[in-house]
JSON list of C-alpha atoms in Angstrom, two decimals:
[
{"chain": "A", "resi": 19, "resn": "MET", "atom": "CA", "xyz": [-240.36, 105.24, -220.28]},
{"chain": "A", "resi": 20, "resn": "ARG", "atom": "CA", "xyz": [-240.32, 105.76, -224.00]},
{"chain": "A", "resi": 21, "resn": "SER", "atom": "CA", "xyz": [-239.78, 103.24, -226.77]},
{"chain": "A", "resi": 22, "resn": "ARG", "atom": "CA", "xyz": [-238.20, 104.33, -229.98]},
{"chain": "A", "resi": 23, "resn": "PRO", "atom": "CA", "xyz": [-238.44, 101.91, -232.91]},
{"chain": "A", "resi": 24, "resn": "TRP", "atom": "CA", "xyz": [-235.19, 101.27, -234.74]},
{"chain": "A", "resi": 25, "resn": "ILE", "atom": "CA", "xyz": [-234.18, 98.66, -237.23]},
{"chain": "A", "resi": 26, "resn": "GLY", "atom": "CA", "xyz": [-231.02, 96.82, -236.35]},
{"chain": "A", "resi": 27, "resn": "VAL", "atom": "CA", "xyz": [-229.13, 93.95, -237.81]},
{"chain": "A", "resi": 28, "resn": "LEU", "atom": "CA", "xyz": [-226.86, 91.52, -235.97]},
{"chain": "A", "resi": 29, "resn": "VAL", "atom": "CA", "xyz": [-225.10, 89.41, -238.52]},
{"chain": "A", "resi": 30, "resn": "VAL", "atom": "CA", "xyz": [-222.71, 86.49, -238.56]},
{"chain": "A", "resi": 31, "resn": "MET", "atom": "CA", "xyz": [-222.18, 85.14, -235.09]},
{"chain": "A", "resi": 32, "resn": "SER", "atom": "CA", "xyz": [-219.28, 82.79, -234.84]},
{"chain": "A", "resi": 33, "resn": "ALA", "atom": "CA", "xyz": [-220.38, 79.26, -235.67]},
{"chain": "A", "resi": 34, "resn": "GLY", "atom": "CA", "xyz": [-218.30, 77.98, -232.78]},
{"chain": "A", "resi": 35, "resn": "LEU", "atom": "CA", "xyz": [-220.63, 79.58, -230.26]},
{"chain": "A", "resi": 36, "resn": "ALA", "atom": "CA", "xyz": [-223.39, 77.06, -230.97]},
{"chain": "A", "resi": 37, "resn": "ALA", "atom": "CA", "xyz": [-220.97, 74.24, -230.18]},
{"chain": "A", "resi": 38, "resn": "HIS", "atom": "CA", "xyz": [-220.76, 75.49, -226.59]},
{"chain": "A", "resi": 39, "resn": "THR", "atom": "CA", "xyz": [-224.49, 75.07, -225.97]},
{"chain": "A", "resi": 40, "resn": "ALA", "atom": "CA", "xyz": [-226.06, 71.95, -224.52]},
{"chain": "A", "resi": 41, "resn": "ALA", "atom": "CA", "xyz": [-227.23, 69.29, -226.94]},
{"chain": "A", "resi": 42, "resn": "ALA", "atom": "CA", "xyz": [-230.57, 70.63, -228.12]},
{"chain": "A", "resi": 43, "resn": "GLY", "atom": "CA", "xyz": [-232.34, 71.27, -231.37]},
{"chain": "A", "resi": 44, "resn": "PRO", "atom": "CA", "xyz": [-231.05, 73.83, -233.87]},
{"chain": "A", "resi": 45, "resn": "GLN", "atom": "CA", "xyz": [-233.66, 76.42, -232.86]},
{"chain": "A", "resi": 46, "resn": "GLU", "atom": "CA", "xyz": [-232.67, 76.14, -229.20]},
{"chain": "A", "resi": 47, "resn": "ASP", "atom": "CA", "xyz": [-229.01, 76.48, -230.19]},
{"chain": "A", "resi": 48, "resn": "VAL", "atom": "CA", "xyz": [-229.74, 79.72, -232.02]},
{"chain": "A", "resi": 49, "resn": "ALA", "atom": "CA", "xyz": [-231.76, 81.08, -229.07]},
{"chain": "A", "resi": 50, "resn": "ALA", "atom": "CA", "xyz": [-228.98, 80.11, -226.65]},
{"chain": "A", "resi": 51, "resn": "ALA", "atom": "CA", "xyz": [-226.36, 81.82, -228.83]},
{"chain": "A", "resi": 52, "resn": "GLY", "atom": "CA", "xyz": [-228.43, 85.00, -228.84]},
{"chain": "A", "resi": 53, "resn": "GLN", "atom": "CA", "xyz": [-228.86, 84.87, -225.06]},
{"chain": "A", "resi": 54, "resn": "LYS", "atom": "CA", "xyz": [-225.11, 84.34, -224.56]},
{"chain": "A", "resi": 55, "resn": "TRP", "atom": "CA", "xyz": [-224.48, 87.38, -226.80]},
{"chain": "A", "resi": 56, "resn": "ALA", "atom": "CA", "xyz": [-226.89, 89.43, -224.64]},
{"chain": "A", "resi": 57, "resn": "THR", "atom": "CA", "xyz": [-225.20, 88.30, -221.42]},
{"chain": "A", "resi": 58, "resn": "VAL", "atom": "CA", "xyz": [-221.74, 89.26, -222.69]},
{"chain": "A", "resi": 59, "resn": "PHE", "atom": "CA", "xyz": [-223.10, 92.51, -224.17]},
{"chain": "A", "resi": 60, "resn": "ALA", "atom": "CA", "xyz": [-224.16, 93.58, -220.66]},
{"chain": "A", "resi": 61, "resn": "ASP", "atom": "CA", "xyz": [-220.46, 93.63, -219.68]},
{"chain": "A", "resi": 62, "resn": "ASN", "atom": "CA", "xyz": [-220.09, 96.66, -222.00]},
{"chain": "A", "resi": 63, "resn": "ASN", "atom": "CA", "xyz": [-216.64, 95.45, -223.06]},
{"chain": "A", "resi": 64, "resn": "PRO", "atom": "CA", "xyz": [-215.83, 95.66, -226.80]},
{"chain": "A", "resi": 65, "resn": "ASP", "atom": "CA", "xyz": [-213.10, 93.01, -226.46]},
{"chain": "A", "resi": 66, "resn": "THR", "atom": "CA", "xyz": [-215.51, 90.38, -225.13]},
{"chain": "A", "resi": 67, "resn": "MET", "atom": "CA", "xyz": [-217.90, 90.99, -228.03]},
{"chain": "A", "resi": 68, "resn": "LEU", "atom": "CA", "xyz": [-215.37, 90.17, -230.77]},
{"chain": "A", "resi": 69, "resn": "PRO", "atom": "CA", "xyz": [-215.42, 86.37, -230.33]},
{"chain": "A", "resi": 70, "resn": "PHE", "atom": "CA", "xyz": [-219.08, 86.37, -231.36]},
{"chain": "A", "resi": 71, "resn": "TYR", "atom": "CA", "xyz": [-218.13, 87.51, -234.86]},
{"chain": "A", "resi": 72, "resn": "ALA", "atom": "CA", "xyz": [-216.18, 85.52, -237.42]},
{"chain": "A", "resi": 73, "resn": "LYS", "atom": "CA", "xyz": [-212.98, 87.16, -238.66]},
{"chain": "A", "resi": 74, "resn": "ASP", "atom": "CA", "xyz": [-214.68, 87.63, -242.03]},
{"chain": "A", "resi": 75, "resn": "GLY", "atom": "CA", "xyz": [-218.04, 88.43, -240.40]},
{"chain": "A", "resi": 76, "resn": "VAL", "atom": "CA", "xyz": [-220.11, 91.47, -241.27]},
{"chain": "A", "resi": 77, "resn": "LEU", "atom": "CA", "xyz": [-221.95, 93.69, -238.77]},
{"chain": "A", "resi": 78, "resn": "TRP", "atom": "CA", "xyz": [-224.35, 96.47, -239.58]},
{"chain": "A", "resi": 79, "resn": "GLY", "atom": "CA", "xyz": [-224.99, 97.58, -236.03]},
{"chain": "A", "resi": 80, "resn": "THR", "atom": "CA", "xyz": [-228.04, 99.39, -234.80]},
{"chain": "A", "resi": 81, "resn": "LEU", "atom": "CA", "xyz": [-226.07, 102.59, -234.16]},
{"chain": "A", "resi": 82, "resn": "SER", "atom": "CA", "xyz": [-223.88, 102.39, -237.26]},
{"chain": "A", "resi": 83, "resn": "PRO", "atom": "CA", "xyz": [-224.41, 104.26, -240.54]},
{"chain": "A", "resi": 84, "resn": "THR", "atom": "CA", "xyz": [-221.99, 101.83, -242.23]},
{"chain": "A", "resi": 85, "resn": "VAL", "atom": "CA", "xyz": [-221.37, 98.11, -242.53]},
{"chain": "A", "resi": 86, "resn": "ARG", "atom": "CA", "xyz": [-218.40, 96.82, -240.50]},
{"chain": "A", "resi": 87, "resn": "SER", "atom": "CA", "xyz": [-216.53, 93.99, -242.24]},
{"chain": "A", "resi": 88, "resn": "ASP", "atom": "CA", "xyz": [-213.32, 93.37, -240.29]},
{"chain": "A", "resi": 89, "resn": "PRO", "atom": "CA", "xyz": [-212.50, 92.77, -236.61]},
{"chain": "A", "resi": 90, "resn": "GLY", "atom": "CA", "xyz": [-211.06, 96.27, -236.09]},
{"chain": "A", "resi": 91, "resn": "ALA", "atom": "CA", "xyz": [-214.21, 97.90, -237.46]},
{"chain": "A", "resi": 92, "resn": "VAL", "atom": "CA", "xyz": [-216.46, 95.61, -235.38]},
{"chain": "A", "resi": 93, "resn": "LYS", "atom": "CA", "xyz": [-214.52, 96.51, -232.24]},
{"chain": "A", "resi": 94, "resn": "ALA", "atom": "CA", "xyz": [-214.73, 100.22, -233.11]},
{"chain": "A", "resi": 95, "resn": "TYR", "atom": "CA", "xyz": [-218.50, 99.83, -233.45]},
{"chain": "A", "resi": 96, "resn": "PHE", "atom": "CA", "xyz": [-218.82, 98.40, -229.94]},
{"chain": "A", "resi": 97, "resn": "VAL", "atom": "CA", "xyz": [-216.50, 101.06, -228.49]},
{"chain": "A", "resi": 98, "resn": "GLY", "atom": "CA", "xyz": [-218.82, 103.73, -229.90]},
{"chain": "A", "resi": 99, "resn": "ALA", "atom": "CA", "xyz": [-222.01, 101.85, -229.00]},
{"chain": "A", "resi": 100, "resn": "PHE", "atom": "CA", "xyz": [-220.99, 101.46, -225.36]},
{"chain": "A", "resi": 101, "resn": "GLN", "atom": "CA", "xyz": [-220.10, 105.15, -225.21]},
{"chain": "A", "resi": 102, "resn": "ALA", "atom": "CA", "xyz": [-223.46, 106.14, -226.73]},
{"chain": "A", "resi": 103, "resn": "LEU", "atom": "CA", "xyz": [-225.44, 103.69, -224.53]},
{"chain": "A", "resi": 104, "resn": "PRO", "atom": "CA", "xyz": [-223.61, 103.57, -221.17]},
{"chain": "A", "resi": 105, "resn": "LYS", "atom": "CA", "xyz": [-224.32, 100.55, -218.96]},
{"chain": "A", "resi": 106, "resn": "ALA", "atom": "CA", "xyz": [-226.28, 99.04, -221.82]},
{"chain": "A", "resi": 107, "resn": "THR", "atom": "CA", "xyz": [-228.22, 95.79, -221.54]},
{"chain": "A", "resi": 108, "resn": "VAL", "atom": "CA", "xyz": [-230.33, 94.01, -224.11]},
{"chain": "A", "resi": 109, "resn": "LYS", "atom": "CA", "xyz": [-233.42, 91.85, -223.74]},
{"chain": "A", "resi": 110, "resn": "PHE", "atom": "CA", "xyz": [-234.88, 89.76, -226.53]},
{"chain": "A", "resi": 111, "resn": "GLY", "atom": "CA", "xyz": [-238.63, 89.76, -227.09]},
{"chain": "A", "resi": 112, "resn": "ASP", "atom": "CA", "xyz": [-240.59, 87.38, -229.28]},
{"chain": "A", "resi": 113, "resn": "GLN", "atom": "CA", "xyz": [-238.42, 85.54, -231.74]},
{"chain": "A", "resi": 114, "resn": "LEU", "atom": "CA", "xyz": [-239.21, 83.36, -234.75]},
{"chain": "A", "resi": 115, "resn": "ILE", "atom": "CA", "xyz": [-236.21, 81.12, -235.40]},
{"chain": "A", "resi": 116, "resn": "ARG", "atom": "CA", "xyz": [-236.06, 79.18, -238.64]},
{"chain": "A", "resi": 117, "resn": "VAL", "atom": "CA", "xyz": [-233.25, 76.79, -239.56]},
{"chain": "A", "resi": 118, "resn": "TYR", "atom": "CA", "xyz": [-232.35, 75.87, -243.14]},
{"chain": "A", "resi": 119, "resn": "GLY", "atom": "CA", "xyz": [-229.53, 73.32, -243.07]},
{"chain": "A", "resi": 120, "resn": "ASP", "atom": "CA", "xyz": [-226.48, 75.10, -241.63]},
{"chain": "A", "resi": 121, "resn": "THR", "atom": "CA", "xyz": [-228.09, 78.55, -241.84]},
{"chain": "A", "resi": 122, "resn": "ALA", "atom": "CA", "xyz": [-230.51, 80.05, -239.33]},
{"chain": "A", "resi": 123, "resn": "VAL", "atom": "CA", "xyz": [-232.69, 83.16, -239.46]},
{"chain": "A", "resi": 124, "resn": "ASN", "atom": "CA", "xyz": [-233.89, 84.72, -236.22]},
{"chain": "A", "resi": 125, "resn": "THR", "atom": "CA", "xyz": [-236.58, 87.35, -236.67]},
{"chain": "A", "resi": 126, "resn": "GLY", "atom": "CA", "xyz": [-238.07, 89.31, -233.80]},
{"chain": "A", "resi": 127, "resn": "TYR", "atom": "CA", "xyz": [-237.25, 92.30, -231.63]},
{"chain": "A", "resi": 128, "resn": "TYR", "atom": "CA", "xyz": [-234.95, 93.33, -228.83]},
{"chain": "A", "resi": 129, "resn": "THR", "atom": "CA", "xyz": [-234.84, 96.24, -226.43]},
{"chain": "A", "resi": 130, "resn": "PHE", "atom": "CA", "xyz": [-231.75, 98.13, -225.30]},
{"chain": "A", "resi": 131, "resn": "SER", "atom": "CA", "xyz": [-231.81, 99.72, -221.85]},
{"chain": "A", "resi": 132, "resn": "TYR", "atom": "CA", "xyz": [-229.07, 102.04, -220.65]},
{"chain": "A", "resi": 133, "resn": "THR", "atom": "CA", "xyz": [-228.23, 104.75, -218.14]},
{"chain": "A", "resi": 134, "resn": "LYS", "atom": "CA", "xyz": [-226.91, 108.11, -219.28]},
{"chain": "A", "resi": 135, "resn": "ASP", "atom": "CA", "xyz": [-225.88, 110.86, -216.88]},
{"chain": "A", "resi": 136, "resn": "GLY", "atom": "CA", "xyz": [-227.38, 108.86, -214.03]},
{"chain": "A", "resi": 137, "resn": "GLU", "atom": "CA", "xyz": [-230.83, 108.72, -215.64]},
{"chain": "A", "resi": 138, "resn": "ASP", "atom": "CA", "xyz": [-232.78, 106.11, -217.56]},
{"chain": "A", "resi": 139, "resn": "PRO", "atom": "CA", "xyz": [-233.81, 107.81, -220.83]},
{"chain": "A", "resi": 140, "resn": "GLY", "atom": "CA", "xyz": [-236.14, 104.93, -221.69]},
{"chain": "A", "resi": 141, "resn": "PRO", "atom": "CA", "xyz": [-235.59, 101.79, -223.72]},
{"chain": "A", "resi": 142, "resn": "LEU", "atom": "CA", "xyz": [-234.80, 101.56, -227.41]},
{"chain": "A", "resi": 143, "resn": "GLN", "atom": "CA", "xyz": [-236.85, 98.83, -229.07]},
{"chain": "A", "resi": 144, "resn": "LEU", "atom": "CA", "xyz": [-235.35, 97.34, -232.20]},
{"chain": "A", "resi": 145, "resn": "HIS", "atom": "CA", "xyz": [-236.23, 94.69, -234.74]},
{"chain": "A", "resi": 146, "resn": "LEU", "atom": "CA", "xyz": [-233.96, 91.71, -235.21]},
{"chain": "A", "resi": 147, "resn": "CYS", "atom": "CA", "xyz": [-232.80, 89.76, -238.18]},
{"chain": "A", "resi": 148, "resn": "GLU", "atom": "CA", "xyz": [-229.90, 87.52, -237.32]},
{"chain": "A", "resi": 149, "resn": "GLY", "atom": "CA", "xyz": [-228.15, 84.85, -239.32]},
{"chain": "A", "resi": 150, "resn": "ARG", "atom": "CA", "xyz": [-225.33, 82.44, -238.72]},
{"chain": "A", "resi": 151, "resn": "GLN", "atom": "CA", "xyz": [-223.68, 79.62, -240.55]}
]
């Protein structure tokens, strides 16, 4: 398998997502929100990804040359991403989560795995910078 380094940015998860996690510390809430995102991402359904992003949220996705700043553009990103990376899954590696009041920064890496034309072309390893309010 090959790893290809990419830089990716996941930005502005819906603040409501953290409310659905068990009572834990802020760092655990951020980690749980990221894991929930990864679980839903594995469904490869653009419609189920939209609730993770605020209506005024901004996404500069790993596979996007442009910033997406409205729900229609975010959905279009995931439509294209799931076409480019069929049967995609994501796994988070080491993360450093820091919380500053109602803002959190999650720095680390994640790896996409996918199957294209019945073959595993190898994982894509990406670096993560994630924030939420």
